[in-house]
C-alpha positions as CSV (number, residue, x, y, z in Angstrom):
1,X,9.1,-20.3,15.8
2,X,6.5,-21.2,18.2
3,X,5.8,-18.2,20.4
4,X,3.0,-19.5,22.4
5,X,-0.1,-21.0,21.1
6,X,-2.4,-18.0,21.8
7,X,0.1,-15.2,21.6
8,X,2.0,-14.6,24.8
9,X,2.7,-11.0,24.0
10,X,-0.3,-9.7,25.8
11,X,0.7,-11.7,28.9
12,X,4.2,-10.5,29.2
13,X,3.4,-6.9,27.8
14,X,6.6,-5.1,26.8
15,X,8.9,-7.8,27.6
16,X,8.3,-9.9,24.6
17,X,9.7,-9.5,21.0
18,X,8.8,-12.6,19.1
19,X,10.3,-11.6,15.9
20,X,13.5,-10.0,17.3
21,X,16.4,-11.0,15.0
22,X,19.3,-13.0,16.5
23,X,22.1,-10.5,17.3
24,X,25.5,-11.7,15.9
25,X,27.9,-12.7,18.7
26,X,31.7,-13.6,18.5
27,X,31.8,-17.0,16.7
28,X,34.8,-17.9,18.8
29,X,32.9,-17.6,22.0
30,X,32.7,-21.1,23.8
31,X,29.6,-22.9,23.8
32,X,28.3,-23.7,27.3
33,X,25.5,-26.3,27.6
34,X,23.3,-27.6,30.5
35,X,23.5,-31.3,30.0
36,X,22.1,-32.4,33.5
37,X,19.4,-31.3,35.8
38,X,21.9,-29.3,38.0
39,X,24.1,-28.5,35.1
40,X,27.0,-30.7,36.4
41,X,26.3,-34.2,37.9
42,X,27.0,-32.7,41.4
43,X,24.1,-30.3,41.1
44,X,26.1,-27.0,41.5
45,X,23.4,-25.2,39.4
46,X,26.3,-22.8,38.4
47,X,27.3,-21.6,35.0
48,X,30.5,-20.2,33.6
49,X,28.8,-17.9,31.2
50,X,29.4,-14.2,31.7
51,X,27.7,-12.4,28.7
52,X,24.9,-11.4,30.9
53,X,26.5,-9.7,33.9
54,X,25.7,-7.0,36.6
55,X,26.0,-4.2,34.2
56,X,23.7,-5.3,31.6
57,X,21.3,-7.6,33.2
58,X,18.7,-4.7,33.5
59,X,18.4,-4.9,29.6
60,X,17.2,-8.6,29.6
61,X,14.1,-9.2,27.4
62,X,12.1,-12.2,26.6
63,X,13.6,-13.9,23.4
64,X,11.0,-16.6,23.0
65,X,8.2,-18.4,24.7
66,X,7.0,-21.9,24.1
67,X,3.7,-23.4,25.4
68,X,3.6,-27.2,26.1
69,X,-0.1,-27.5,26.1
70,X,0.0,-29.8,29.2
71,X,-1.9,-28.2,32.0
72,X,-4.9,-29.3,34.0
73,X,-7.0,-27.8,36.8
74,X,-9.7,-30.6,36.6
75,X,-10.2,-33.8,38.7
76,X,-10.6,-37.3,38.0
77,X,-12.1,-40.4,39.8
78,X,-10.5,-43.8,40.8
79,X,-12.8,-46.4,42.3
80,X,-15.4,-43.8,43.1
81,X,-13.0,-41.6,44.9
82,X,-12.3,-38.0,43.6
83,X,-8.6,-37.6,43.2
84,X,-6.4,-34.8,42.0
85,X,-6.0,-34.3,38.4
86,X,-4.2,-31.0,38.6
87,X,-0.8,-30.4,37.1
88,X,2.3,-28.4,38.3
89,X,5.0,-27.4,35.8
90,X,8.3,-27.5,37.8
91,X,10.8,-28.7,35.1
92,X,14.3,-27.5,34.4
93,X,15.1,-28.1,30.8
94,X,18.5,-29.7,29.5
95,X,20.5,-28.1,26.6
96,X,23.0,-30.3,24.8
97,X,24.0,-30.8,21.1
98,X,22.0,-27.8,20.1
99,X,18.7,-29.0,21.4
100,X,16.7,-27.9,24.5
101,X,14.8,-30.6,26.1
102,X,12.0,-30.2,28.5
103,X,9.6,-32.6,30.3
104,X,6.0,-31.6,30.9
105,X,3.7,-32.2,33.9
106,X,2.3,-35.2,31.9
107,X,5.7,-36.7,31.2
108,X,5.9,-35.8,27.5
109,X,9.5,-34.9,26.4
110,X,9.7,-32.0,24.0
111,X,12.8,-31.1,22.0
112,X,13.1,-27.3,21.1
113,X,15.5,-25.2,19.1
114,X,17.5,-23.2,21.8
115,X,17.7,-20.1,19.6
116,X,14.0,-19.8,18.7
117,X,12.0,-22.2,20.8
118,X,10.8,-23.8,17.7
119,X,9.6,-27.4,18.3
120,X,11.8,-30.2,16.8
121,X,9.8,-33.2,18.0
122,X,7.6,-34.6,20.8
123,X,7.7,-38.0,22.6
124,X,4.7,-39.0,24.6
125,X,5.0,-42.0,26.9
126,X,1.2,-41.8,27.3
127,X,1.2,-42.1,31.2
128,X,-2.0,-43.6,32.9
129,X,-3.5,-40.5,34.5
130,X,-5.9,-42.5,36.7
131,X,-4.5,-42.7,40.2
132,X,-3.7,-40.9,43.4
133,X,-0.4,-39.2,42.3
134,X,0.5,-37.3,45.4
135,X,-0.8,-33.7,45.3
136,X,-0.6,-33.1,41.5
137,X,1.0,-34.3,38.2
138,X,4.5,-33.0,38.0
139,X,7.9,-33.9,36.5
140,X,10.9,-31.8,37.4
141,X,13.2,-32.9,34.7
142,X,15.3,-35.3,32.7
143,X,18.8,-37.0,32.3
144,X,20.9,-37.3,29.4
145,X,23.9,-39.4,28.3
146,X,26.1,-39.4,25.2
147,X,27.5,-42.9,24.5
148,X,31.1,-42.5,23.5
149,X,31.0,-46.1,21.7
150,X,28.5,-44.8,19.2
151,X,29.0,-42.4,16.3
152,X,26.7,-39.4,15.3
153,X,23.7,-40.9,13.4
154,X,23.7,-44.2,15.2
155,X,20.6,-45.2,17.1
156,X,20.6,-43.5,20.7
157,X,24.1,-42.1,20.4
158,X,22.6,-39.5,22.8
159,X,19.8,-40.8,25.2
160,X,17.3,-38.8,27.1
161,X,16.0,-40.7,30.3
162,X,12.8,-40.0,32.1
163,X,11.2,-41.7,35.1
164,X,7.5,-41.4,34.4
165,X,4.8,-40.8,37.1
166,X,3.1,-44.2,36.4
167,X,6.4,-46.1,37.0
168,X,8.5,-46.5,34.0
169,X,12.1,-45.6,33.1
170,X,11.9,-44.6,29.4
171,X,14.9,-44.1,27.1
172,X,14.5,-41.7,24.1
173,X,16.9,-41.1,21.2
174,X,17.8,-37.4,21.7
175,X,18.2,-36.9,17.9
176,X,15.1,-38.3,16.7
177,X,12.7,-38.5,19.6
178,X,12.0,-42.2,19.0
179,X,12.3,-44.7,21.8
180,X,15.6,-46.4,22.1
181,X,14.7,-50.0,21.1
182,X,17.7,-51.7,22.8
183,X,16.7,-50.4,26.1
184,X,14.5,-52.7,28.2
185,X,11.4,-53.6,26.2
186,X,10.7,-51.1,23.3
187,X,12.6,-48.5,25.2
188,X,11.3,-48.7,28.7
189,X,11.6,-50.9,31.8
190,X,9.0,-51.2,34.6
191,X,10.0,-49.5,38.0
192,X,7.2,-51.2,39.9
193,X,8.7,-54.7,39.8
194,X,9.8,-55.8,43.3
195,X,8.7,-52.8,45.2
196,X,5.9,-54.5,47.1
197,X,8.0,-57.7,47.9
198,X,10.8,-55.5,49.3
199,X,8.5,-54.1,52.0
200,X,6.3,-57.1,52.4
201,X,3.0,-55.6,51.2
202,X,0.7,-57.4,48.8
203,X,-0.7,-54.5,46.9
204,X,0.3,-51.0,45.6
205,X,-2.7,-48.4,45.2
206,X,-2.4,-46.8,41.6
207,X,-0.4,-43.6,41.8
208,X,0.8,-44.0,45.3
209,X,4.2,-45.0,44.0
210,X,5.3,-42.7,41.3
211,X,8.2,-40.4,40.1
212,X,8.6,-36.6,40.1
213,X,12.3,-36.0,40.0
214,X,14.8,-36.8,37.1
215,X,17.1,-39.8,37.2
216,X,21.0,-39.4,37.6
217,X,23.5,-40.8,35.2
218,X,26.9,-41.9,36.6
219,X,29.1,-43.4,33.9
220,X,27.2,-46.4,32.5
221,X,24.5,-46.4,35.3
222,X,21.2,-44.8,35.4
223,X,20.1,-44.2,39.1
224,X,16.3,-43.8,40.0
225,X,14.6,-42.9,43.3
226,X,11.0,-42.6,43.8
227,X,8.1,-40.6,45.3
228,X,5.7,-42.4,47.7
229,X,2.5,-40.8,49.0
230,X,2.7,-39.7,52.5
231,X,0.8,-40.8,55.7
232,X,-1.7,-43.3,54.2
233,X,-0.4,-46.4,56.3
234,X,2.5,-48.1,57.9
235,X,3.0,-50.7,55.2
236,X,3.9,-48.6,52.1
237,X,5.9,-49.5,49.0
238,X,9.7,-49.9,49.5
239,X,11.7,-46.7,48.9
240,X,14.5,-48.7,47.3
241,X,16.8,-46.9,44.9
242,X,18.1,-48.8,41.8
243,X,20.8,-48.7,39.2
244,X,20.2,-49.7,35.6
245,X,22.6,-50.3,32.7
246,X,22.4,-47.2,30.8
247,X,22.5,-49.1,27.3
248,X,20.4,-52.1,28.0
249,X,18.2,-51.0,30.8
250,X,19.1,-54.2,32.9
251,X,18.9,-53.9,36.6
252,X,22.5,-53.9,38.1
253,X,21.6,-53.3,41.7
254,X,19.0,-52.1,44.3
255,X,19.4,-50.5,47.6
256,X,16.6,-50.2,50.2
257,X,16.9,-47.4,52.8
258,X,15.1,-49.4,55.3
259,X,17.6,-52.3,56.4
260,X,15.7,-55.4,55.9
261,X,18.8,-57.6,56.3
262,X,19.5,-58.4,60.0
263,X,23.3,-58.2,59.3
264,X,23.0,-54.6,58.0
265,X,24.7,-52.5,60.7
266,X,22.0,-50.0,60.5
267,X,19.4,-52.6,61.4
268,X,20.3,-52.3,65.1
269,X,18.9,-48.8,65.2
270,X,15.4,-50.0,64.0
271,X,14.0,-51.6,67.3
272,X,10.9,-53.0,65.7
273,X,13.0,-54.9,63.1
274,X,12.2,-52.7,60.1
275,X,9.8,-55.4,59.0
276,X,6.5,-53.4,58.3
277,X,7.5,-49.9,57.3
278,X,8.2,-48.8,53.9
279,X,9.3,-45.4,52.1
280,X,12.3,-43.7,53.4
281,X,12.6,-43.1,49.6
282,X,14.6,-40.6,47.6
283,X,12.0,-38.3,45.9
284,X,14.1,-35.4,45.2
285,X,17.0,-34.9,42.7
286,X,20.0,-37.2,43.1
287,X,23.6,-35.9,42.7
288,X,26.6,-37.7,41.4
289,X,30.3,-37.9,41.2
290,X,31.0,-40.2,38.1
291,X,34.8,-39.7,38.4
292,X,34.8,-41.3,41.7
293,X,32.0,-43.8,41.1
294,X,29.6,-42.1,43.7
295,X,26.0,-41.2,43.8
296,X,24.6,-39.0,46.7
297,X,21.1,-39.6,48.0
298,X,18.9,-37.6,50.2
299,X,16.5,-39.9,51.9
300,X,13.2,-39.3,53.5
301,X,11.0,-40.5,56.4
302,X,9.9,-44.1,56.8
303,X,6.0,-44.5,56.8
304,X,4.1,-42.9,58.1
305,X,5.7,-39.6,58.8
306,X,4.0,-38.4,62.0
307,X,3.8,-41.5,64.1
308,X,6.8,-43.8,64.6
309,X,5.7,-46.4,67.1
310,X,6.1,-49.0,64.4
311,X,9.6,-48.1,63.6
312,X,11.2,-47.2,67.0
313,X,14.8,-46.3,67.1
314,X,16.9,-43.7,65.2
315,X,15.9,-45.4,61.9
316,X,19.5,-44.9,60.4
317,X,19.7,-44.5,56.7
318,X,16.3,-42.7,56.6
319,X,16.4,-38.9,56.5
320,X,20.1,-39.1,55.8
321,X,22.6,-38.3,53.1
322,X,23.8,-41.5,51.8
323,X,26.8,-42.1,49.5
324,X,26.6,-45.2,47.3
325,X,29.0,-46.7,44.9
326,X,27.4,-45.9,41.5
327,X,28.5,-49.2,39.9
328,X,27.5,-51.6,42.7
329,X,24.9,-49.7,45.0
330,X,27.1,-50.5,48.0
331,X,26.9,-47.9,50.9
332,X,30.1,-45.9,51.2
333,X,28.9,-43.7,54.0
334,X,25.8,-42.3,55.6
335,X,25.0,-39.1,57.7
336,X,21.6,-38.9,59.4
337,X,20.1,-35.4,59.5
338,X,17.2,-36.2,61.6
339,X,16.9,-39.1,64.0
340,X,13.5,-40.9,64.0
341,X,11.7,-38.2,62.0
342,X,8.2,-37.3,63.2
343,X,7.9,-34.0,61.5
344,X,8.0,-34.6,57.8
345,X,11.4,-33.0,58.0
346,X,12.9,-35.1,55.4
347,X,15.6,-34.2,53.0
348,X,14.0,-33.1,49.8
349,X,17.0,-32.4,47.7
350,X,20.2,-34.1,46.9
351,X,23.3,-32.3,48.1
352,X,25.4,-30.0,46.0
353,X,29.0,-30.9,45.6
354,X,31.1,-28.0,46.6
355,X,34.7,-27.2,47.6
356,X,35.9,-25.4,50.8
357,X,39.1,-23.9,51.6
358,X,41.3,-25.0,54.7
359,X,44.7,-23.7,55.3
360,X,44.9,-22.9,51.7
361,X,43.9,-26.2,50.5
362,X,40.6,-27.0,48.6
363,X,38.7,-29.9,50.2
364,X,36.0,-31.9,48.4
365,X,32.7,-31.3,50.2
366,X,29.0,-31.3,49.9
367,X,26.2,-29.0,51.1
368,X,23.0,-30.4,52.2
369,X,20.0,-28.1,53.0
370,X,17.0,-29.2,55.0
371,X,13.4,-28.2,55.6
372,X,14.4,-27.1,59.1
373,X,16.6,-24.4,57.7
374,X,19.8,-26.3,58.5
375,X,22.9,-26.3,56.1
376,X,25.2,-29.3,56.6
377,X,28.8,-29.1,55.2
378,X,30.1,-32.6,54.9
379,X,33.3,-34.3,53.7
380,X,32.6,-35.7,50.2
381,X,34.8,-38.9,50.7
382,X,33.6,-39.7,54.4
383,X,30.4,-37.9,55.2
384,X,32.0,-36.5,58.3
385,X,31.1,-32.9,59.1
386,X,33.6,-30.3,57.9
387,X,31.8,-27.5,59.7
388,X,30.8,-28.5,63.3
389,X,27.6,-30.4,64.0
390,X,26.5,-31.1,67.6
391,X,23.8,-33.3,69.2
392,X,21.4,-31.1,71.2
393,X,18.6,-32.2,73.6
394,X,15.2,-31.7,72.0
395,X,11.7,-31.8,73.4
396,X,10.4,-35.0,74.8
397,X,6.9,-36.5,76.0
398,X,5.3,-37.8,73.0
399,X,1.9,-39.5,72.5
400,X,1.6,-43.0,74.0
401,X,3.3,-45.7,71.9
402,X,5.9,-43.3,70.4
403,X,9.6,-43.3,70.7
404,X,11.8,-40.2,70.7
405,X,15.4,-39.5,70.2
406,X,16.7,-37.5,73.1
407,X,19.0,-35.4,70.9
408,X,19.2,-34.2,67.3
409,X,22.1,-32.9,65.1
410,X,22.4,-29.2,64.7
411,X,24.8,-27.4,62.5
412,X,26.9,-25.0,64.7
413,X,28.7,-22.8,62.2
414,X,25.8,-21.5,60.2
415,X,23.0,-19.8,62.1
416,X,19.5,-21.0,61.3
417,X,18.3,-20.0,58.0
418,X,14.6,-20.0,58.9
419,X,13.1,-19.0,62.3
420,X,12.2,-21.9,64.6
421,X,10.3,-20.3,67.5
422,X,6.9,-18.5,67.7
423,X,5.4,-17.2,70.8
424,X,2.0,-15.5,71.3
425,X,3.8,-12.1,71.7
426,X,5.3,-12.7,68.4
427,X,1.9,-13.0,66.6
428,X,1.5,-10.9,63.5
429,X,-1.6,-9.5,61.6
430,X,-2.8,-6.7,59.6
431,X,-5.2,-5.5,62.3
432,X,-5.5,-5.9,66.0
433,X,-8.4,-8.2,65.4
434,X,-6.6,-10.8,63.3
435,X,-3.3,-10.5,65.3
436,X,-5.4,-11.3,68.4
437,X,-6.7,-14.4,66.7
438,X,-3.3,-15.6,65.8
439,X,-2.2,-14.9,69.3
440,X,-5.0,-17.1,70.6
441,X,-4.2,-19.8,68.1
442,X,-0.4,-19.9,69.0
443,X,-1.4,-19.9,72.8
444,X,-3.4,-23.1,72.3
445,X,-0.6,-25.1,70.8
446,X,2.3,-27.0,72.3
447,X,5.3,-25.2,71.3
448,X,8.6,-26.2,73.0
449,X,10.7,-25.2,70.0
450,X,11.9,-27.0,67.0
451,X,11.3,-30.7,66.9
452,X,8.4,-30.5,69.4
453,X,6.7,-34.0,68.8
454,X,3.3,-34.2,67.3
455,X,0.6,-34.1,70.1
456,X,-3.0,-34.6,70.9
457,X,-3.4,-31.0,71.8
458,X,-1.8,-29.7,68.6
459,X,1.8,-28.9,68.0
460,X,3.2,-25.8,66.4
461,X,5.7,-27.0,63.6
462,X,8.0,-24.2,62.8
463,X,9.6,-24.2,60.1
464,X,6.5,-25.9,58.6
465,X,6.5,-29.1,56.4
466,X,7.3,-26.9,53.2
467,X,10.7,-25.8,54.8
468,X,13.2,-24.2,55.2
469,X,14.4,-25.4,51.9
470,X,12.6,-27.8,49.6
471,X,13.3,-29.8,46.5
472,X,15.0,-26.8,44.7
473,X,18.3,-27.2,46.8
474,X,21.2,-24.8,46.6
475,X,23.4,-23.3,44.0
476,X,27.2,-23.0,44.5
477,X,29.0,-20.1,43.0
478,X,32.5,-21.8,42.7
479,X,34.4,-18.7,41.9
480,X,33.0,-16.8,45.0
481,X,32.8,-19.8,47.3
482,X,29.2,-18.8,48.1
483,X,26.2,-21.1,48.7
484,X,22.9,-19.5,47.5
485,X,19.8,-21.0,49.1
486,X,16.2,-20.0,49.3
487,X,13.8,-20.6,52.3
488,X,10.1,-20.6,53.3
489,X,9.1,-19.3,56.7
490,X,5.5,-20.5,57.3
491,X,4.5,-22.2,60.5
492,X,2.2,-25.3,60.6
493,X,-0.2,-26.9,63.1
494,X,0.1,-30.7,63.4
495,X,-2.4,-32.7,65.5
496,X,-2.7,-36.4,66.1
497,X,-6.5,-37.6,66.8
498,X,-6.9,-41.0,68.4
499,X,-8.5,-43.3,65.8
500,X,-11.6,-44.0,67.8
501,X,-12.3,-40.3,68.0
502,X,-11.9,-39.7,64.2
503,X,-15.2,-38.8,62.6
504,X,-13.8,-39.6,59.2
505,X,-14.0,-38.8,55.5
506,X,-13.5,-35.1,55.2
507,X,-10.3,-33.5,53.9
508,X,-11.7,-30.2,55.2
509,X,-12.1,-31.2,58.9
510,X,-15.8,-31.1,58.9
511,X,-16.9,-27.4,59.6
512,X,-13.3,-26.4,60.0
513,X,-11.6,-25.4,56.7
514,X,-7.8,-25.9,55.7
515,X,-7.2,-29.2,57.4
516,X,-5.4,-32.0,55.5
517,X,-5.8,-35.5,56.8
518,X,-3.4,-38.5,56.8
519,X,-5.1,-41.7,57.9
520,X,-1.9,-43.5,59.0
521,X,-3.6,-46.8,58.9
522,X,-1.9,-49.5,61.2
523,X,-1.3,-46.9,63.9
524,X,-3.4,-45.7,66.9
525,X,-3.7,-42.2,65.3
526,X,-5.0,-40.0,62.5
527,X,-2.9,-36.9,61.6
528,X,-4.2,-33.6,60.5
529,X,-2.2,-30.5,59.6
530,X,-2.6,-27.1,58.1
531,X,-0.6,-23.9,57.9
532,X,-1.1,-21.5,60.8
533,X,-2.9,-18.6,59.2
534,X,-5.0,-15.6,60.2
535,X,-8.8,-15.3,59.4
536,X,-7.5,-13.1,56.7
537,X,-5.5,-15.8,55.0
538,X,-2.0,-14.5,56.0
539,X,0.5,-16.3,58.0
540,X,0.4,-15.8,61.8
541,X,4.2,-15.2,61.9
542,X,5.9,-12.0,61.2
543,X,7.3,-11.7,57.5
544,X,9.4,-12.2,55.6
545,X,7.6,-15.5,54.6
546,X,10.3,-16.3,52.0
547,X,14.1,-15.4,51.8
548,X,17.1,-15.9,49.7
549,X,20.6,-16.2,51.4
550,X,24.1,-16.3,50.6
551,X,26.4,-18.4,52.9
552,X,30.3,-18.6,52.8
553,X,31.0,-22.3,52.1
554,X,34.2,-22.4,54.0
555,X,33.0,-20.8,57.2
556,X,29.2,-21.2,57.2
557,X,28.8,-17.5,57.8
558,X,25.6,-16.0,56.3
559,X,27.0,-13.2,54.1
560,X,23.5,-11.8,53.5
561,X,19.8,-12.8,53.6
562,X,17.0,-10.9,52.0
563,X,13.2,-11.2,51.6
564,X,12.2,-13.1,48.4
565,X,8.9,-12.3,46.7
566,X,6.1,-9.6,47.4
567,X,2.6,-9.6,48.7
568,X,0.8,-6.8,46.8
569,X,3.2,-3.8,47.1
570,X,4.8,-5.2,50.2
571,X,8.3,-7.0,50.3
572,X,7.2,-9.6,52.7
573,X,8.5,-12.6,50.9
574,X,6.4,-15.6,49.8
575,X,6.6,-19.2,50.1
576,X,9.3,-20.7,47.7
577,X,9.5,-23.7,45.5
578,X,12.3,-24.3,43.0
579,X,15.8,-23.1,43.6
580,X,18.5,-20.6,42.3
581,X,20.9,-20.5,39.3
582,X,24.2,-18.7,39.8
583,X,26.7,-17.6,37.1
584,X,30.5,-16.7,37.0
585,X,29.4,-13.0,36.2
586,X,28.2,-12.7,39.8
587,X,24.4,-13.1,39.3
588,X,21.8,-15.3,40.9
589,X,18.5,-16.0,38.9
590,X,15.6,-17.2,40.8
591,X,11.8,-17.6,40.3
592,X,10.3,-19.8,43.0
593,X,7.9,-17.2,44.5
594,X,4.2,-17.0,44.4
595,X,4.1,-13.5,42.9
596,X,4.7,-14.4,39.1
597,X,8.0,-12.6,39.1
598,X,11.5,-13.7,37.9
599,X,14.4,-12.1,39.5
600,X,18.2,-11.5,39.1
601,X,20.4,-10.7,42.3
602,X,23.9,-9.7,42.9
603,X,25.4,-13.0,44.3
604,X,28.0,-11.0,46.5
605,X,25.5,-8.7,48.2
606,X,21.9,-10.0,47.8
607,X,20.8,-6.8,46.0
608,X,18.0,-7.2,43.4
609,X,19.3,-6.1,40.1
610,X,16.4,-6.9,37.7
611,X,13.0,-8.4,37.7
612,X,10.3,-9.4,35.0
613,X,6.7,-10.2,35.3
614,X,5.9,-13.8,34.2
615,X,2.7,-15.4,33.0
616,X,2.4,-17.6,36.0
617,X,4.6,-18.2,39.0
618,X,8.0,-19.7,38.0
619,X,8.1,-22.4,40.7
620,X,11.0,-24.2,38.9
621,X,14.8,-24.0,38.9
622,X,16.1,-21.8,36.0
623,X,19.0,-22.8,33.6
624,X,21.3,-21.0,31.2
625,X,23.3,-21.8,28.1
626,X,25.1,-20.4,25.1
627,X,23.5,-21.3,21.9
628,X,25.6,-22.8,19.1
629,X,24.6,-20.4,16.4
630,X,25.5,-16.7,17.1
631,X,26.9,-17.5,20.6
632,X,24.1,-15.7,22.4
633,X,23.3,-16.5,26.2
634,X,19.9,-17.4,27.2
635,X,18.4,-17.8,30.7
636,X,15.3,-20.1,30.6
637,X,12.7,-21.0,33.3
638,X,9.4,-22.8,33.4
639,X,6.5,-20.6,34.5
640,X,3.5,-22.9,35.6
641,X,2.3,-21.7,38.9
642,X,1.4,-24.5,41.6
643,X,-1.7,-26.6,41.6
644,X,-1.8,-26.6,45.5
645,X,-1.3,-22.9,46.2
646,X,-4.6,-21.0,46.3
647,X,-5.1,-18.0,44.2
648,X,-2.2,-18.7,41.9
649,X,-2.6,-19.0,38.1
650,X,-1.5,-22.4,36.5
651,X,0.5,-22.1,33.2
652,X,2.5,-24.1,30.6
653,X,5.1,-21.7,29.6
654,X,8.8,-22.1,28.9
655,X,10.1,-18.5,28.8
656,X,13.7,-17.7,27.5
657,X,15.4,-14.3,28.2
658,X,18.4,-12.8,26.5
659,X,20.0,-9.5,25.8
660,X,18.6,-7.6,22.8
């Protein structure tokens, strides 16, 4: 058994017992696997397992730890430019056929024994690490498929799929760790083919078009989105979504969220003709309903994020939940959550397929969270809201050349899950001095409420670009009808600088620290943004800065909402990345916070029942399974910190918990 490459016992103190014998369990107990990223194709992140329950969760101990060895805090150079070479470990493992599969930050696929954490095999796609891969190297997970036409022992009866950061879809035999020779060329297909032609650009900068989230499998089709760097220029690569034959790797269909065809009904909402802009990609996880031949996509903003003068109009299909026919890629329906997005308020996670109850009848639905703290409940078959959504007037008066939608959609039944207004009198600080500094900073900004457009003065964006809810999505407890979702509550400052006034070059804003810049080439402006922090480095808004909530799916009522995470000894909450796991025993497990703690909550009340210190922050979504041998239930989470969060430790740990 591999229990860490440098003895993890010191790091987790009394929580680990590497040599603990496996306790016998009822051999007749059912095996429960975790075969897809969200457990089921519809991304419920819910398990039927009940061995770990409210009464005994306090006894959980570390069963084993595995270290991937893939971690970097260094930097690299491309064409003389220093670029991030940092890693962030955000993966959720799969467990199927008595093997646990985990993807590392550098796209290595590692197969482990689910009982012991012992390494079975490693597949290394040997990615090209030179390029501008967003903010850091990361891979959130894998997809799996068992081919019913093949027998055990035949080549690639069970296939593990991964979209690599350097633009390949690889297929690996889940039993041997060898490439599936019949898939594409030597087990892989290029995902870069055609992306520049679709959006009319003549080149792609290495790393700007990459992949961070897992593919989705719907029947015989593997569906892949993409991640595209933000705010560099107008003419970015296409955000097209593609479906490939699961056996051969042959391209079956491609769908571009930006409507290039003048006959497309969505094209009329793109007043500039949708000829120059790219992106609107699907960078977060994808959900599927294979029984009804559907995949559900959460699309993002067209390029660039903060100025839309080159893409005037509502930009339909962008920033939308879109249902496609999985076998053909044809649009079934589309629901837009943000019209003409100027705030980076994209939909970062695919929806979770749920059911709600109306007049005693169960209705197929889906839950879509957003960075704005909104939660939309839509009909799964039509995309129509099942809980009311209304168009409300929003602030106007944008910079010259911009176009604004006069209204935006707001859910009515569910109150906002994250605050959306911050006034000078609301300023928070540890002392009168830093509170006064925050008050002055807030006073200097344009702040007409949520969806105040970016400005030359500087705009208060609240919630900030992290959310609300980010790529972790929600979990749906089917037995209780509760949606569990975590949020971040951190305001940002967004400012547009006329291009002729931009001094250029610095990602630190000259003598001012903390600014991040987007050049938005092809527009009249350069964008800069940063979190609104006090001189002491704490947010200028009152805590909590991260929360966890339980929402009744059928009514939208918030059952409970509690702070998530600690700052020192204070329960002020922290920013959150990753999402929750719920189980039939009434437990919610979640890491997500920046305080290196993994927690279990009562799903019905939000009361914390248990927590464990981790070797690094667990900014990943946990999973659970019952092992084949002995019938023991495990809860597993990756602990890797985050490369872009200051003062957090990076890690490469896979940590499994179980009852003693």
